């Protein structure tokens, strides 16, 4: 079976973990600090703060920007549920707007129409590794004094005109096992604002600056030395991993172009292909089954817009959808994408033979 995702771990990771075990320092220490510094450098930001997951990064970023009850946060419903869940977790109101039909990222014109006096922040998601239109979004944020919290959980070292994602606003990254680099579980907040970095540092560790002195009410969302040791090794390999993802995507697009809707990359953007996602005609379940029978794993990211998730359907008053279709409680482009998208294997562990098989079998289904 050709899997849809597979972490690439080698002898370097094994050695790094072994060194941590030998050191006896398992909880947050010098390796976490080193990982933060290296990550800040590749993102071109002043500060990076390591946390326990991408979800923790988003949650603490919202808290650090002072987002809470009574505030609205504009985001996309075409993402992993964590993007919106953190807005509910801080007591604010998610406001879902529609996406662009080709990049599947949040539509800046829809964001603009959704802004109210209560809007405090926006969470654009660099979905599948393609950067959002940050120029337009940052202009809107500046005009309306909104915080920009980038969900870059799928977009490590993606960039616009060579400026890395996570450096436009407050960046939130995930190192979950299937992401472009991994620490098993883990996350990072990136920022050029020392006050935001300081608040995230306090909140991740029970408000402590020094041991047993609690300045604010916080959490325990720290990263361990084991995770940071993995992160340092994976970060060294990230550029190579990413080049392979891009080469794989380029091959697939060469093979499939004109037969199905293949991913687009906007001018100036570097797309890092966390997913290679096509839009299939007809019955998607049929495609999933046929490809599985031929030994190809696929993924659907995501089958349900977040507002259709059972929890959201049970809590209709706690969020809003701002549709371009007057009076509708759903988002048409998001709905269509959720029905038809299909992610094909593109990860760096694939062989040339695997890729040729993927292309051949997808083409067979097109005919
Ligand atoms: C993975 C992911 C998250 C959450 O990251 P975790 O590390 O799993 O908590 C949030 N948003 C998006 C878009 C993701 O892909």
Coordinates of C-alpha atoms and ligand atoms in Angstrom, one line a residue:
X1 CA 0.0 0.0 0.0
X2 CA 1.3 3.5 -0.9
X3 CA 0.5 5.5 2.2
X4 CA -0.9 9.1 2.2
X5 CA 1.6 10.2 4.9
X6 CA 4.8 8.7 6.4
X7 CA 7.3 10.4 8.8
X8 CA 10.9 10.1 7.7
X9 CA 13.0 9.2 10.7
X10 CA 16.6 8.0 10.6
X11 CA 19.7 7.3 12.6
X12 CA 20.1 11.0 13.4
X13 CA 16.8 11.1 15.2
X14 CA 17.6 7.9 17.1
X15 CA 20.9 9.4 18.2
X16 CA 19.4 12.7 19.2
X17 CA 16.7 11.0 21.4
X18 CA 19.4 8.7 23.0
X19 CA 21.5 11.8 23.9
X20 CA 18.5 13.3 25.7
X21 CA 17.9 10.1 27.6
X22 CA 21.6 10.0 28.6
X23 CA 21.5 13.7 29.7
X24 CA 18.7 13.1 32.3
X25 CA 17.1 16.4 31.3
X26 CA 13.7 15.4 29.8
X27 CA 11.5 18.4 30.5
X28 CA 11.9 21.8 28.7
X29 CA 15.5 22.9 28.7
X30 CA 18.4 23.9 26.5
X31 CA 17.3 21.8 23.5
X32 CA 13.9 23.5 23.5
X33 CA 15.6 26.9 23.5
X34 CA 17.9 25.9 20.7
X35 CA 15.0 24.6 18.6
X36 CA 13.2 27.9 19.2
X37 CA 16.1 29.9 18.0
X38 CA 16.7 27.7 14.8
X39 CA 12.9 27.9 14.0
X40 CA 12.8 31.6 14.4
X41 CA 15.7 31.9 12.0
X42 CA 14.1 29.8 9.2
X43 CA 10.9 31.8 9.7
X44 CA 12.7 35.2 9.6
X45 CA 11.2 36.3 12.9
X46 CA 12.6 37.7 16.2
X47 CA 11.0 35.1 18.4
X48 CA 9.7 31.5 18.4
X49 CA 8.1 29.8 21.4
X50 CA 7.8 26.0 21.5
X51 CA 4.6 24.4 22.8
X52 CA 3.0 21.0 23.0
X53 CA 1.0 21.1 19.8
X54 CA -0.3 23.2 16.9
X55 CA -3.6 23.5 18.7
X56 CA -1.7 24.8 21.8
X57 CA 0.1 27.4 19.6
X58 CA -3.2 28.7 18.2
X59 CA -4.9 28.7 21.6
X60 CA -2.0 30.6 23.3
X61 CA -1.7 33.0 20.3
X62 CA -5.4 34.0 20.7
X63 CA -4.9 34.5 24.5
X64 CA -1.7 36.5 24.0
X65 CA -3.6 38.8 21.6
X66 CA -6.3 39.3 24.3
X67 CA -9.0 37.6 22.3
X68 CA -11.9 36.5 24.6
X69 CA -15.7 36.6 25.2
X70 CA -17.5 39.2 23.0
X71 CA -14.9 39.1 20.3
X72 CA -15.4 37.8 16.8
X73 CA -12.6 36.0 14.9
X74 CA -12.9 35.5 11.2
X75 CA -11.7 32.2 9.8
X76 CA -12.3 29.4 7.3
X77 CA -14.5 26.4 7.8
X78 CA -12.4 24.4 5.4
X79 CA -9.7 23.3 7.8
X80 CA -9.0 21.0 10.6
X81 CA -11.4 21.6 13.5
X82 CA -8.7 22.9 15.8
X83 CA -8.6 26.2 13.8
X84 CA -12.1 27.1 15.0
X85 CA -12.2 25.1 18.3
X86 CA -9.5 27.4 19.8
X87 CA -11.7 30.4 19.1
X88 CA -14.5 28.7 21.1
X89 CA -12.1 27.7 23.8
X90 CA -11.2 31.3 24.6
X91 CA -14.9 32.2 24.6
X92 CA -14.9 34.2 21.4
X93 CA -17.2 33.7 18.3
X94 CA -15.9 32.0 15.1
X95 CA -17.1 33.8 12.0
X96 CA -16.7 31.6 9.0
X97 CA -16.3 33.0 5.5
X98 CA -15.8 31.3 2.1
X99 CA -12.7 30.3 0.3
X100 CA -11.1 30.7 -3.1
X101 CA -12.2 27.9 -5.4
X102 CA -8.6 27.1 -6.7
X103 CA -6.3 27.5 -3.7
X104 CA -9.0 26.6 -1.1
X105 CA -7.6 29.4 1.1
X106 CA -9.7 32.1 2.8
X107 CA -11.1 34.7 0.4
X108 CA -10.0 38.2 1.4
X109 CA -13.1 39.9 -0.2
X110 CA -15.3 37.7 2.0
X111 CA -13.2 38.5 5.1
X112 CA -13.7 42.2 4.4
X113 CA -17.5 41.9 4.2
X114 CA -17.5 40.0 7.5
X115 CA -15.7 42.6 9.6
X116 CA -17.8 44.2 12.4
X117 CA -16.9 46.5 15.3
X118 CA -16.5 43.3 17.4
X119 CA -14.0 41.7 15.0
X120 CA -10.7 41.3 17.0
X121 CA -8.7 38.9 14.9
X122 CA -8.5 36.7 11.8
X123 CA -7.1 33.2 11.4
X124 CA -6.1 32.6 7.8
X125 CA -5.0 28.9 7.2
X126 CA -2.2 28.2 4.7
X127 CA -4.1 25.1 3.6
X128 CA -2.2 22.2 2.1
X129 CA 0.9 24.3 2.3
X130 CA -0.2 27.1 0.0
X131 CA 0.1 30.6 1.5
X132 CA -3.1 32.8 1.8
X133 CA -3.3 36.2 0.2
X134 CA -1.4 37.8 3.0
X135 CA -1.0 41.2 1.2
X136 CA -4.7 41.8 1.1
X137 CA -5.3 40.2 4.5
X138 CA -2.6 42.3 6.2
X139 CA -4.0 45.5 4.6
X140 CA -7.5 44.7 6.0
X141 CA -6.0 43.9 9.4
X142 CA -4.1 47.2 9.5
X143 CA -7.1 49.2 8.5
X144 CA -9.4 47.6 11.0
X145 CA -6.8 47.0 13.7
X146 CA -7.1 43.2 13.8
X147 CA -4.7 40.7 15.0
X148 CA -3.5 38.3 12.3
X149 CA -2.9 34.7 13.6
X150 CA -1.6 32.5 10.8
X151 CA -2.5 28.9 11.0
X152 CA 0.7 27.7 9.4
X153 CA 0.3 24.1 10.7
X154 CA 0.6 22.7 7.2
X155 CA 3.0 25.3 5.7
X156 CA 6.5 25.1 7.2
X157 CA 8.8 27.4 5.1
X158 CA 6.1 28.2 2.5
X159 CA 6.6 31.8 1.5
X160 CA 5.4 34.8 -0.5
X161 CA 8.0 36.7 -2.5
X162 CA 10.6 34.8 -0.3
X163 CA 9.0 36.0 3.0
X164 CA 8.1 33.0 5.0
X165 CA 4.6 32.3 6.4
X166 CA 4.5 32.8 10.1
X167 CA 6.3 36.2 9.7
X168 CA 3.3 38.2 8.5
X169 CA 1.4 38.0 11.7
X170 CA 1.6 35.6 14.7
X171 CA 2.5 32.2 13.2
X172 CA 1.3 28.9 14.6
X173 CA 3.0 25.7 13.5
X174 CA 2.4 22.0 14.2
X175 CA 4.9 19.2 14.4
X176 CA 2.3 16.4 14.5
X177 CA 3.5 13.1 13.0
X178 CA 2.1 13.6 9.5
X179 CA 3.2 17.3 9.1
X180 CA 6.1 18.4 6.8
X181 CA 8.4 18.0 9.8
X182 CA 7.6 16.2 13.1
X183 CA 8.4 15.9 16.7
X184 CA 5.6 13.3 17.2
X185 CA 3.4 16.0 18.8
X186 CA 4.5 19.6 19.1
X187 CA 4.0 23.2 18.1
X188 CA 5.5 26.6 17.7
X189 CA 4.4 30.3 17.9
X190 CA 6.4 32.7 15.8
X191 CA 6.3 36.5 16.2
X192 CA 8.2 39.8 15.8
X193 CA 6.5 41.2 18.9
X194 CA 8.4 40.5 22.1
X195 CA 5.3 41.2 24.2
X196 CA 3.4 38.4 22.4
X197 CA 6.3 36.0 22.8
X198 CA 6.6 36.8 26.5
X199 CA 2.8 36.2 27.1
X200 CA 3.0 32.9 25.2
X201 CA 6.0 31.9 27.3
X202 CA 4.1 32.7 30.5
X203 CA 0.9 31.0 29.5
X204 CA 2.5 27.8 28.4
X205 CA 4.0 27.3 31.9
X206 CA 1.4 28.3 34.5
X207 CA 2.3 31.9 34.3
X208 CA 5.8 31.3 35.8
X209 CA 8.8 33.4 34.9
X210 CA 10.8 31.7 37.6
X211 CA 10.0 28.5 39.5
X212 CA 6.9 28.7 41.7
X213 CA 6.1 32.4 41.0
X214 CA 2.9 32.6 39.1
X215 CA 2.3 36.0 37.4
X216 CA -0.8 35.1 35.3
X217 CA -3.2 32.1 35.2
X218 CA -1.7 29.7 32.7
X219 CA -1.5 26.2 31.4
X220 CA 1.1 23.4 31.1
X221 CA 1.5 23.3 27.3
X222 CA 5.3 22.9 27.2
X223 CA 7.5 21.0 24.8
X224 CA 9.8 18.3 26.1
X225 CA 13.6 17.9 25.4
X226 CA 12.8 14.7 23.5
X227 CA 10.5 16.6 21.1
X228 CA 13.0 19.4 20.7
X229 CA 15.8 17.0 19.9
X230 CA 13.7 15.5 17.2
X231 CA 12.7 19.0 16.0
X232 CA 16.4 20.1 15.7
X233 CA 17.2 17.1 13.5
X234 CA 14.0 17.4 11.4
X235 CA 14.6 21.1 10.9
X236 CA 18.0 20.3 9.3
X237 CA 16.2 18.0 6.9
X238 CA 13.1 20.2 6.2
X239 CA 14.5 21.9 3.1
X240 CA 15.3 18.6 1.5
X241 CA 11.9 17.1 2.5
X242 CA 10.2 20.2 1.0
X243 CA 12.2 20.0 -2.2
X244 CA 11.1 16.4 -2.6
X245 CA 7.4 17.3 -2.0
X246 CA 7.6 20.0 -4.6
X247 CA 9.3 17.7 -7.1
X248 CA 6.7 15.0 -6.5
X249 CA 3.9 17.6 -6.9
X250 CA 5.4 18.9 -10.1
X251 CA 5.6 15.3 -11.6
X252 CA 1.9 14.6 -10.6
X253 CA 0.7 17.9 -12.2
X254 CA 2.7 17.1 -15.4
X255 CA 0.9 13.8 -15.6
X256 CA -2.6 14.8 -14.5
X257 CA -3.0 18.3 -15.9
X258 CA -6.1 18.7 -18.1
X259 CA -7.6 15.4 -16.8
X260 CA -8.6 16.6 -13.2
X261 CA -8.4 19.9 -11.4
X262 CA -4.8 20.0 -10.2
X263 CA -3.4 22.3 -7.4
X264 CA -2.5 25.8 -8.4
X265 CA 0.4 28.0 -7.1
X266 CA -0.1 31.7 -7.1
X267 CA 2.7 33.9 -8.7
X268 CA 5.4 34.6 -6.1
X269 CA 4.2 31.9 -3.8
X270 CA 6.2 28.9 -2.7
X271 CA 3.7 26.0 -2.1
X272 CA 5.2 23.3 0.2
X273 CA 2.6 20.6 -0.6
X274 CA 1.7 19.3 2.8
X275 CA -1.1 17.8 0.7
X276 CA -1.4 17.4 -3.1
X277 CA -5.1 17.8 -3.5
X278 CA -7.1 17.4 -6.6
X279 CA -10.8 18.0 -7.2
X280 CA -12.4 14.9 -8.7
X281 CA -15.5 14.8 -10.9
X282 CA -18.4 12.5 -9.8
X283 CA -18.5 10.3 -6.8
X284 CA -15.5 10.8 -4.6
X285 CA -16.1 7.7 -2.5
X286 CA -15.8 5.7 -5.7
X287 CA -12.4 7.2 -6.4
X288 CA -11.2 6.5 -2.8
X289 CA -12.3 2.8 -3.0
X290 CA -10.9 2.3 -6.5
X291 CA -7.5 3.7 -5.6
X292 CA -7.4 1.7 -2.3
X293 CA -8.1 -1.5 -4.3
X294 CA -5.1 -0.6 -6.5
X295 CA -2.9 -0.1 -3.4
X296 CA -3.0 3.7 -3.2
X297 CA -3.9 5.4 0.1
X298 CA -5.7 8.8 -0.2
X299 CA -7.0 11.4 2.2
X300 CA -10.0 13.7 2.3
X301 CA -9.1 17.1 3.8
X302 CA -11.8 17.8 4.8
X303 CA -15.0 16.0 4.3
X304 CA -17.1 18.2 6.5
X305 CA -17.0 22.0 6.8
X306 CA -16.3 22.8 10.4
X307 CA -19.8 24.4 10.8
X308 CA -21.3 21.0 9.8
X309 CA -19.5 19.1 12.5
X310 CA -21.9 17.6 15.1
X311 CA -20.6 19.8 17.9
X312 CA -21.1 22.9 15.9
X313 CA -24.6 21.8 14.8
X314 CA -25.4 21.4 18.5
X315 CA -24.2 24.9 19.3
X316 CA -25.7 27.0 16.5
X317 CA -25.7 30.3 18.5
X318 CA -21.9 30.1 19.2
X319 CA -20.6 30.9 15.7
X320 CA -21.7 32.5 12.4
X321 CA -21.3 31.8 8.7
X322 CA -21.2 34.9 6.4
X323 CA -22.3 33.6 3.1
X324 CA -22.1 35.4 -0.2
X325 CA -25.6 34.0 -0.9
X326 CA -27.9 36.2 1.1
X327 CA -29.8 34.4 3.8
X328 CA -27.9 31.1 3.5
X329 CA -26.3 29.5 6.5
X330 CA -23.7 27.7 4.5
X331 CA -20.7 28.6 2.3
X332 CA -21.1 27.4 -1.3
X333 CA -17.4 27.2 -2.3
X334 CA -16.5 25.4 1.0
X335 CA -19.4 23.0 0.5
X336 CA -18.3 22.1 -3.1
X337 CA -14.7 21.6 -2.0
X338 CA -15.7 19.4 1.0
X339 CA -17.6 17.2 -1.5
X340 CA -15.0 16.8 -4.2
X341 CA -11.4 17.2 -2.9
X342 CA -9.1 14.2 -2.7
X343 CA -5.5 14.2 -1.5
X344 CA -2.9 12.0 -3.2
X345 CA 0.4 10.8 -1.8
X346 CA 3.1 13.4 -2.2
X347 CA 5.3 12.9 0.9
X348 CA 9.1 12.7 0.6
X349 CA 9.3 8.9 1.4
X350 CA 7.7 8.0 -2.0
X351 CA 9.8 6.3 -4.6
X352 CA 9.7 7.2 -8.3
X353 CA 7.9 4.0 -8.9
X354 CA 5.2 4.9 -6.3
X355 CA 4.6 8.2 -8.0
X356 CA 4.3 6.7 -11.4
X357 CA 1.8 4.2 -10.0
X358 CA -0.3 7.0 -8.4
X359 CA -0.3 9.0 -11.7
X360 CA -1.1 5.9 -13.8
X361 CA -4.0 4.8 -11.6
X362 CA -5.5 8.3 -11.3
X363 CA -5.4 8.7 -15.1
X364 CA -7.1 5.3 -15.5
X365 CA -10.0 6.6 -13.4
X366 CA -10.2 9.8 -15.5
X367 CA -10.8 7.8 -18.7
Ligands
LIG1 C1 -2.5 19.9 12.3 C2 -3.3 21.1 12.2 C3 -3.7 21.8 13.4 C4 -3.4 21.3 14.8 O1 -2.2 20.9 15.1 P1 -1.9 19.8 16.2 O2 -0.4 19.7 16.4 O3 -2.5 18.5 15.7 O4 -2.6 20.2 17.5 C5 -4.3 23.0 13.3 N1 -4.6 23.5 12.0 C6 -4.3 22.8 10.9 C7 -4.7 23.5 9.6 C8 -3.6 21.6 11.0 O5 -3.4 21.0 9.8

